[in-house]
Coordinates of N, CA and C in Angstrom, one line a residue:
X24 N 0.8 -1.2 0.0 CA 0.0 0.0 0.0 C 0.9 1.3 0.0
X25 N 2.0 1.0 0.7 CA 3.1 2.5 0.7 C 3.1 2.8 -0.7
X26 N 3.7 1.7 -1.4 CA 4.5 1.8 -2.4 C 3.2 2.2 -3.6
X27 N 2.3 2.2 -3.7 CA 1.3 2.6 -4.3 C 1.3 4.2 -4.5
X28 N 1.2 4.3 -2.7 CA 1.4 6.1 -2.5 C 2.3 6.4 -3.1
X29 N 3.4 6.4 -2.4 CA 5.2 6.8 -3.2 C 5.2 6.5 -4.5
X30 N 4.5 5.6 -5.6 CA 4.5 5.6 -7.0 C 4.5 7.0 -7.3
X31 N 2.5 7.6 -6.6 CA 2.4 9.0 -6.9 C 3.1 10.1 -6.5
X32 N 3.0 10.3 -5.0 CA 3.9 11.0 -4.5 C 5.5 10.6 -3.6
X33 N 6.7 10.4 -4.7 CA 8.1 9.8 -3.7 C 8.3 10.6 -2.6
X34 N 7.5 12.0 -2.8 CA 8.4 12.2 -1.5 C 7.4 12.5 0.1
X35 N 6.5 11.8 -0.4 CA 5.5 11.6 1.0 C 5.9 11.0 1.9
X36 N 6.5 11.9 3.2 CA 6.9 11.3 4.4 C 6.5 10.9 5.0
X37 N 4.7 11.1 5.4 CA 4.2 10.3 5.8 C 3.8 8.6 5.2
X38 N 3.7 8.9 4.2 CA 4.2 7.4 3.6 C 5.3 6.6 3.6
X39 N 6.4 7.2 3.4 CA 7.8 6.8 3.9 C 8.1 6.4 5.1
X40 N 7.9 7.4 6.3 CA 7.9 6.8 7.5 C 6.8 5.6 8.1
X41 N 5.3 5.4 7.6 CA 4.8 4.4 7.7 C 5.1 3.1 7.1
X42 N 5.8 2.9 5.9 CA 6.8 2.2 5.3 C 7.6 1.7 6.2
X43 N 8.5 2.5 6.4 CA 9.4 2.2 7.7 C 9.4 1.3 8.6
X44 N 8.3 2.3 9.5 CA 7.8 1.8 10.7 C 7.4 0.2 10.1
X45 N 6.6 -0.2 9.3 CA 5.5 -1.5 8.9 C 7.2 -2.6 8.9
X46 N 8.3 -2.0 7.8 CA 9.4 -2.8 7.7 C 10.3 -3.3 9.0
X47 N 10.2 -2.4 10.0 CA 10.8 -2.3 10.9 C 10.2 -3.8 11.7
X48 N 8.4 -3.7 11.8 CA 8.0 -4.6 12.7 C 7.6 -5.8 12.0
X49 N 8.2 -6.0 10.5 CA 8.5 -7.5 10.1 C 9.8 -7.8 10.2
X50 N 11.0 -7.3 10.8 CA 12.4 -6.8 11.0 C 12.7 -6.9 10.2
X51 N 12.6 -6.4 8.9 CA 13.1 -5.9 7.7 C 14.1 -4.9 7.9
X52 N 15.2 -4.5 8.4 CA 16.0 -3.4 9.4 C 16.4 -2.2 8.3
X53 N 17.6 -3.0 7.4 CA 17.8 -2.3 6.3 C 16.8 -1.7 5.3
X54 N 15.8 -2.2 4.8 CA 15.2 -2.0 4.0 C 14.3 -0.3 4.9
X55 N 13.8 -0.5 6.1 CA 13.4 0.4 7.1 C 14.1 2.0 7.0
X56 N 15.6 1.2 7.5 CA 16.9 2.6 7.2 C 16.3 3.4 6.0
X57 N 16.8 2.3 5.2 CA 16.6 2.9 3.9 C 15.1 3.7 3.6
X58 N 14.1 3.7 4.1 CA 13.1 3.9 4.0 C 13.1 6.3 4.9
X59 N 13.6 5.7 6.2 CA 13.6 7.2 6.7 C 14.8 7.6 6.2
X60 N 16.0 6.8 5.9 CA 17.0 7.8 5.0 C 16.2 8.8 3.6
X61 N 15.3 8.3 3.1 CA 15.2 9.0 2.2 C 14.1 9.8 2.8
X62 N 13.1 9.9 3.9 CA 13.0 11.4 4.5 C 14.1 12.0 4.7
X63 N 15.1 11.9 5.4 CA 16.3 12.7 5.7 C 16.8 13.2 4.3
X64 N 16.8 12.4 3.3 CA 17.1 13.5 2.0 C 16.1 14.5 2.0
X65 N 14.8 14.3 2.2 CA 13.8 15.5 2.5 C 14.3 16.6 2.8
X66 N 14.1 16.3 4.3 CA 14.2 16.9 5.7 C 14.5 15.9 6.5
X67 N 16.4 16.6 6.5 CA 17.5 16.4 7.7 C 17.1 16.3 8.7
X68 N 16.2 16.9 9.5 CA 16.0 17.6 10.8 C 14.9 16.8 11.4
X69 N 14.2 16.1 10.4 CA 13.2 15.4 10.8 C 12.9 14.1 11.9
X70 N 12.8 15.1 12.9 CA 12.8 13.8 14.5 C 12.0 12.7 14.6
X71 N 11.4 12.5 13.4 CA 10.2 11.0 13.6 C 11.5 10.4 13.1
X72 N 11.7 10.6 12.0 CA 12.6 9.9 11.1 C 14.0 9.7 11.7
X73 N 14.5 10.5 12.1 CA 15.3 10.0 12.9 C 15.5 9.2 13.9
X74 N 14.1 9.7 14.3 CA 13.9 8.4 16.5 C 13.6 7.1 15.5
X75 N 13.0 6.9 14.7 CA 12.6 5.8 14.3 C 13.6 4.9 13.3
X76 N 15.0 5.8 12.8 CA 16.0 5.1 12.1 C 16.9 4.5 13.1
X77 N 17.5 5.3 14.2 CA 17.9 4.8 15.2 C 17.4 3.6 15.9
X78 N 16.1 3.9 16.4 CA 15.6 2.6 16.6 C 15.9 1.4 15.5
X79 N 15.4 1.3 14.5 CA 15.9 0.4 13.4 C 17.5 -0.1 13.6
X80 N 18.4 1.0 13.8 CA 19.5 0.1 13.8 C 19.9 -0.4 15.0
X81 N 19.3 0.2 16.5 CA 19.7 -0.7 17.4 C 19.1 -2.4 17.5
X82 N 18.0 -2.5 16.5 CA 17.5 -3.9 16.7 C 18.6 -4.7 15.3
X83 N 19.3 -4.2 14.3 CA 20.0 -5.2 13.7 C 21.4 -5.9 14.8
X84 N 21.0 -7.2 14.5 CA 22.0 -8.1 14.9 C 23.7 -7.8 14.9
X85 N 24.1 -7.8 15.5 CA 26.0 -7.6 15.6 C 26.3 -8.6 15.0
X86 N 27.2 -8.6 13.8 CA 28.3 -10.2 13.5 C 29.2 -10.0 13.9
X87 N 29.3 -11.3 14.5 CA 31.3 -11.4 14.5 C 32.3 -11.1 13.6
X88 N 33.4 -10.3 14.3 CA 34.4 -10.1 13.1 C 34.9 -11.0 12.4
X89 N 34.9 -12.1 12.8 CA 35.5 -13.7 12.5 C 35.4 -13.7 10.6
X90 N 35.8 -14.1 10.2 CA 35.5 -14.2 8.4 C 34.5 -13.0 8.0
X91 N 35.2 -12.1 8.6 CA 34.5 -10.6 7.7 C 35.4 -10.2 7.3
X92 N 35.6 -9.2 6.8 CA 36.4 -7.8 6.0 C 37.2 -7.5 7.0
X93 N 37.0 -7.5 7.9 CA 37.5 -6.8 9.2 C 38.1 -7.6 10.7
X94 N 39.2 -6.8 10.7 CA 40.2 -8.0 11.4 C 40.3 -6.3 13.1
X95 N 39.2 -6.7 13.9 CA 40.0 -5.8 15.2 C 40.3 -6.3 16.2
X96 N 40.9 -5.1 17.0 CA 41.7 -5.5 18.7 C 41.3 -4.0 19.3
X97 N 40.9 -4.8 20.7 CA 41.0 -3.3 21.2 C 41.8 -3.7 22.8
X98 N 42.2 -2.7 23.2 CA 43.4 -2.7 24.5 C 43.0 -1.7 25.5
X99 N 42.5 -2.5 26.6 CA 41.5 -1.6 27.7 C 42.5 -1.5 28.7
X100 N 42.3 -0.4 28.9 CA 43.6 0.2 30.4 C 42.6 0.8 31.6
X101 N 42.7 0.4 32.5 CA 42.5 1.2 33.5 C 43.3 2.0 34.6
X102 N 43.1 3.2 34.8 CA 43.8 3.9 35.4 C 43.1 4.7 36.8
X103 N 43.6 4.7 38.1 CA 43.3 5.0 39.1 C 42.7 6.5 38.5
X104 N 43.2 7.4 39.7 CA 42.4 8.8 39.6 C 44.1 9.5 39.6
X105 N 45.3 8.9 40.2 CA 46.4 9.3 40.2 C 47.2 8.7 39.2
X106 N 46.6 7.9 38.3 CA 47.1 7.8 36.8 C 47.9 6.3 37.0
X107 N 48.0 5.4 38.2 CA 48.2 4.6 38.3 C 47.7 3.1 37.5
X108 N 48.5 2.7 36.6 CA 47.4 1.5 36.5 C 47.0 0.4 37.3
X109 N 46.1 0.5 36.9 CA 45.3 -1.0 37.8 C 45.3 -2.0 37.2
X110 N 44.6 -2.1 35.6 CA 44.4 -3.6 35.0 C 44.4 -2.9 33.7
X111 N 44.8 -4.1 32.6 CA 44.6 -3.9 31.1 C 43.7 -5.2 30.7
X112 N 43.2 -5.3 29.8 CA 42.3 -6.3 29.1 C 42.8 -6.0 27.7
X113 N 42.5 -7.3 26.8 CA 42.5 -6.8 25.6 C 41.6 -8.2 25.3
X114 N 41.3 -7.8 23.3 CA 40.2 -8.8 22.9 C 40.6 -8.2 21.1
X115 N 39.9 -9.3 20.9 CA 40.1 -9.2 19.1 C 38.5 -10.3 19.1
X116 N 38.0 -10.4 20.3 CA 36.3 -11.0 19.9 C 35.6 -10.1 19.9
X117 N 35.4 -9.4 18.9 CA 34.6 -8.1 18.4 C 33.4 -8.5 17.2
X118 N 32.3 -8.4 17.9 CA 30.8 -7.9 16.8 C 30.9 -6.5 16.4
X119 N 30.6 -6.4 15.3 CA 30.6 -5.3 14.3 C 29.0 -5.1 14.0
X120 N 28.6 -3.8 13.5 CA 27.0 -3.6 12.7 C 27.5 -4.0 11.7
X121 N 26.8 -4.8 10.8 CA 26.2 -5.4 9.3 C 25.8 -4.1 8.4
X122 N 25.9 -3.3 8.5 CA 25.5 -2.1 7.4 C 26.5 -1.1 7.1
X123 N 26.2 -0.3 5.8 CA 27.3 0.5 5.5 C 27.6 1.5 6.2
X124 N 27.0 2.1 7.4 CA 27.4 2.4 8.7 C 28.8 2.3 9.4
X125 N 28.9 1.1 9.1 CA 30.0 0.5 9.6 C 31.6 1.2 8.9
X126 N 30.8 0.8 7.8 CA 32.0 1.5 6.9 C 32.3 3.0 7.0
X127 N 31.1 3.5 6.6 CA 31.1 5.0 6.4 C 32.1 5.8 8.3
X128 N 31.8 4.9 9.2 CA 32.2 4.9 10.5 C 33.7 5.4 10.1
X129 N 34.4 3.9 9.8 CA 35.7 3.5 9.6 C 36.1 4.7 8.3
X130 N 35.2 5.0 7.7 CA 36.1 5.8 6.5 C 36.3 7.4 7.4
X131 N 35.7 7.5 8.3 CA 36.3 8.9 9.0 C 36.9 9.2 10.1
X132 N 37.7 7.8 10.2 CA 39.1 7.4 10.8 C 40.2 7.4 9.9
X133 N 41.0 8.8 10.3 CA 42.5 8.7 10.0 C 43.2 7.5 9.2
X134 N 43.6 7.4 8.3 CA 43.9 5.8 7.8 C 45.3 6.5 8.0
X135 N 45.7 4.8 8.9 CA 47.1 5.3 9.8 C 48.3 4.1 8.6
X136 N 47.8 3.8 8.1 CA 48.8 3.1 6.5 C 48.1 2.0 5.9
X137 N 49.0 0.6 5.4 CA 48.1 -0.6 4.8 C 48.9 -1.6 4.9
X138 N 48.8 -2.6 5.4 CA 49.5 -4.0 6.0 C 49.1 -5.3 5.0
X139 N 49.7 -5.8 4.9 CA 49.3 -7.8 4.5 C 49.3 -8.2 5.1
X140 N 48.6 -9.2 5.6 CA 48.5 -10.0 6.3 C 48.0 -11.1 5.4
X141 N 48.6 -12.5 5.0 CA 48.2 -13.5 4.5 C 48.3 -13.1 3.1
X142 N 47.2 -13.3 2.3 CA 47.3 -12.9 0.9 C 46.2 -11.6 1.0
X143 N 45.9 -10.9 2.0 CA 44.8 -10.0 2.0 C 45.5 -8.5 2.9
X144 N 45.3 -7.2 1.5 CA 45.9 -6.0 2.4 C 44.7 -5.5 3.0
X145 N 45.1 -4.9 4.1 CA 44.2 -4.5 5.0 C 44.9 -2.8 5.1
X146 N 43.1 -1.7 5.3 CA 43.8 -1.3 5.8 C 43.8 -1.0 7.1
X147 N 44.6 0.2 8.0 CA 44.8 0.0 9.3 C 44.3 1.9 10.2
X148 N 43.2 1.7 10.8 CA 43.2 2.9 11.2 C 43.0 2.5 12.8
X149 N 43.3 3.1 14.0 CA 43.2 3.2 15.2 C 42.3 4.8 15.6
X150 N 42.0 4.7 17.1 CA 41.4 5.0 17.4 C 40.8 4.7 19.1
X151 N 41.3 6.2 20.2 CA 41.3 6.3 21.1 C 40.2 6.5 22.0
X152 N 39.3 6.0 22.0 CA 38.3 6.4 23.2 C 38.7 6.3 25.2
X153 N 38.1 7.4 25.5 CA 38.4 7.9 27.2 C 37.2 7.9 27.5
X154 N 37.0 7.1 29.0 CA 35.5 7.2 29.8 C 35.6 7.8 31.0
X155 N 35.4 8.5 32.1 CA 35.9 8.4 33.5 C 34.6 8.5 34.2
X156 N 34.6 7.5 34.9 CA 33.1 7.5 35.7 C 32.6 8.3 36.5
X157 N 31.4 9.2 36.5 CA 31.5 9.5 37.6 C 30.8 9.3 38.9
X158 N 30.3 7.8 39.0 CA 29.9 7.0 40.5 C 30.9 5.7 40.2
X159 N 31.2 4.9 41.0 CA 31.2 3.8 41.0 C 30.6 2.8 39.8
X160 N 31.0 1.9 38.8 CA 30.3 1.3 38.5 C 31.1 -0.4 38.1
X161 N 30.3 -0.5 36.9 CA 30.7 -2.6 36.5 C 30.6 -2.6 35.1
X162 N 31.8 -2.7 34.5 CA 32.2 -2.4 32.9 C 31.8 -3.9 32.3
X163 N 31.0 -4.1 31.7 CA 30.7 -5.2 31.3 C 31.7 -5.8 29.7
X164 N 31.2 -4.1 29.2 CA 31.4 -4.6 27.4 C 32.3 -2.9 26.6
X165 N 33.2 -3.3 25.7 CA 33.5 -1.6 25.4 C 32.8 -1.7 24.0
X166 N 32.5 -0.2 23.8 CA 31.9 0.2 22.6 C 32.2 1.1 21.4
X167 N 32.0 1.1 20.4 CA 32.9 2.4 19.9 C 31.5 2.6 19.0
X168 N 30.7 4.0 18.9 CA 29.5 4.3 18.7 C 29.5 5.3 17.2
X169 N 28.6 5.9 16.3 CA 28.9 6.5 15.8 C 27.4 7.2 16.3
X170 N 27.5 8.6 16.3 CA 26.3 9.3 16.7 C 26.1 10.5 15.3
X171 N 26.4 10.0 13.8 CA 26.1 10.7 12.7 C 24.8 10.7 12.7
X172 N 23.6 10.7 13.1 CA 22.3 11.6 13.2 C 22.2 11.3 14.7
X173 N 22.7 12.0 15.9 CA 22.3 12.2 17.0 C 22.5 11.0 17.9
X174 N 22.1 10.3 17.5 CA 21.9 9.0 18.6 C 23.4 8.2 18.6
X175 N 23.3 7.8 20.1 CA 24.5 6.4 19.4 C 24.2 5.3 18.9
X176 N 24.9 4.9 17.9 CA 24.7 3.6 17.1 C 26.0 2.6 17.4
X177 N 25.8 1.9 17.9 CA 27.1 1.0 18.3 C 27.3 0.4 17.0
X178 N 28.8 0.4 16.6 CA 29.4 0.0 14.9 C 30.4 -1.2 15.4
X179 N 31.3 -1.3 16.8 CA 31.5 -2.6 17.3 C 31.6 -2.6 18.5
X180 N 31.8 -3.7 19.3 CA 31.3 -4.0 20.6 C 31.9 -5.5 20.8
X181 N 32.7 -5.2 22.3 CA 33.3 -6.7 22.7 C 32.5 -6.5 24.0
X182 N 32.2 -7.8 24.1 CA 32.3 -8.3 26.0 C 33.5 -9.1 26.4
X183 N 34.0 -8.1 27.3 CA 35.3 -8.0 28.2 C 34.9 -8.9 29.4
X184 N 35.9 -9.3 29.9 CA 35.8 -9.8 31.4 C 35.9 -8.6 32.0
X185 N 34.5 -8.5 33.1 CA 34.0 -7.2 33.7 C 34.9 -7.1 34.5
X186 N 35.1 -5.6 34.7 CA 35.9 -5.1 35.9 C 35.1 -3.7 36.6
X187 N 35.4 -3.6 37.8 CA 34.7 -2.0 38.3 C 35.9 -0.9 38.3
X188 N 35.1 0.0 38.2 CA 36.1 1.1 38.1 C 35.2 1.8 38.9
X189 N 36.3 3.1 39.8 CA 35.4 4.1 41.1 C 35.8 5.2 40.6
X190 N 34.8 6.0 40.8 CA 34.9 7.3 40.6 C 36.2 8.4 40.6
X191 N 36.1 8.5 39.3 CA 37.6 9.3 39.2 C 38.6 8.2 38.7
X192 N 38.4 7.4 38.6 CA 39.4 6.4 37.2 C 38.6 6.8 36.3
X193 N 40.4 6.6 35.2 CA 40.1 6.6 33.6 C 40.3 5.4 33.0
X194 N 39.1 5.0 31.7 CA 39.3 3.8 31.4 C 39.4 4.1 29.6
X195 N 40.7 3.8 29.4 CA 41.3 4.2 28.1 C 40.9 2.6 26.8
X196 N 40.0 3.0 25.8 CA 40.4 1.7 25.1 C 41.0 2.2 24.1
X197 N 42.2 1.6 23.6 CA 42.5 1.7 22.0 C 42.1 0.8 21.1
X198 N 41.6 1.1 20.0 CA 40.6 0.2 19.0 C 42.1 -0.2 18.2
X199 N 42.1 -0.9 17.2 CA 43.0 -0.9 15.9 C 41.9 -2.1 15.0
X200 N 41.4 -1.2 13.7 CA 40.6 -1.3 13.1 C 41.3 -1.4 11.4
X201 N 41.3 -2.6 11.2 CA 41.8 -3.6 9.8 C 40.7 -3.7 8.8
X202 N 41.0 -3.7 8.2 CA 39.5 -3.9 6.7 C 40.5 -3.9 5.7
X203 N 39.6 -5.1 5.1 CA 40.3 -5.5 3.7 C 40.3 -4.2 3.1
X204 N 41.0 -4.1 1.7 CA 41.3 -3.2 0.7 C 40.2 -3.9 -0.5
X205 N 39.1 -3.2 -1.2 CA 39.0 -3.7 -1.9 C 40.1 -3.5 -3.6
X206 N 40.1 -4.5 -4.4 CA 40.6 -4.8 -5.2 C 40.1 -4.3 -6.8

């Protein structure tokens, strides 16, 4: 029935975003995005469209980095309030978002050069995220978000062996973020 309306009129946002919305709750995710992205070519500013794209991408699934394009590590430091360390963690068991998100993410990271690894060049961008609590709390998982229309959108995400950190520690991750080269 949208697509009937949008025949006549494409750029009916109320049609678009009911589109959306209908795709969203057969979890059609992408198809959804794609649906209030093209309000946003409208109108940018448009907060249905927005609360409702965001929503859409917190419900798509994370994949494993494992046999993707993408080879990461990230290196978790904890540091007192006097800059002492406490504990490091590190992980390379990293879920990633499934959309071009992901990418568009990574293409506005500094590309810090390009490596081989095996018979596949990758390239190599890092990237520093800082948290400092300010109550007490219990670090389950680290995140690295993109908030290009407002919201955060988690683009990858490990679960760490939890640690607490108290008020006034800093907890430093470094990412190092690999993606094939395409050919």
């Amino acid at each position: 029935i949208f697509d009937k309306i949008l025949n006549i009129e494409p750029n009916n946002v109320i049609a678009l975003n009911n589109k959306g919305i209908a795709l969203v709750r057969l979890g059609n995710y992408s198809d959804a995005i794609t649906s209030f992205d093209e309000i946003l070519s409208i109108d940018l500013k448009n907060s249905q469209a927005l609360k409702n794209r965001n929503f859409a991408f917190k419900k798509i699934n994370m994949e494993p980095t494992s046999n993707s394009k993408y080879l990461v590590h990230v290196q978790i430091q904890v540091r007192n309030i006097h800059g002492t360390l406490i504990s490091v963690t590190e992980s390379n068991s990293i879920k990633y978002l499934s959309h071009p998100l992901t990418d568009e993410y990574l293409d506005s990271i500094p590309l810090k050069g390009t490596m081989l690894i095996g018979e596949n060049m990758y390239e190599k961008r890092e990237i520093m995220t800082k948290y400092t609590p300010e109550e007490d709390t219990f670090i389950g998982s680290t995140r690295l978000v993109s908030n290009k229309f407002g919201d955060n959108i988690i683009v990858f995400s490990t679960l760490n062996h939890g640690y607490t950190v108290e008020r006034g520690d800093t907890v430093t991750a470094l990412w190092t973020l690999l993606r094939i080269v395409d050919t």
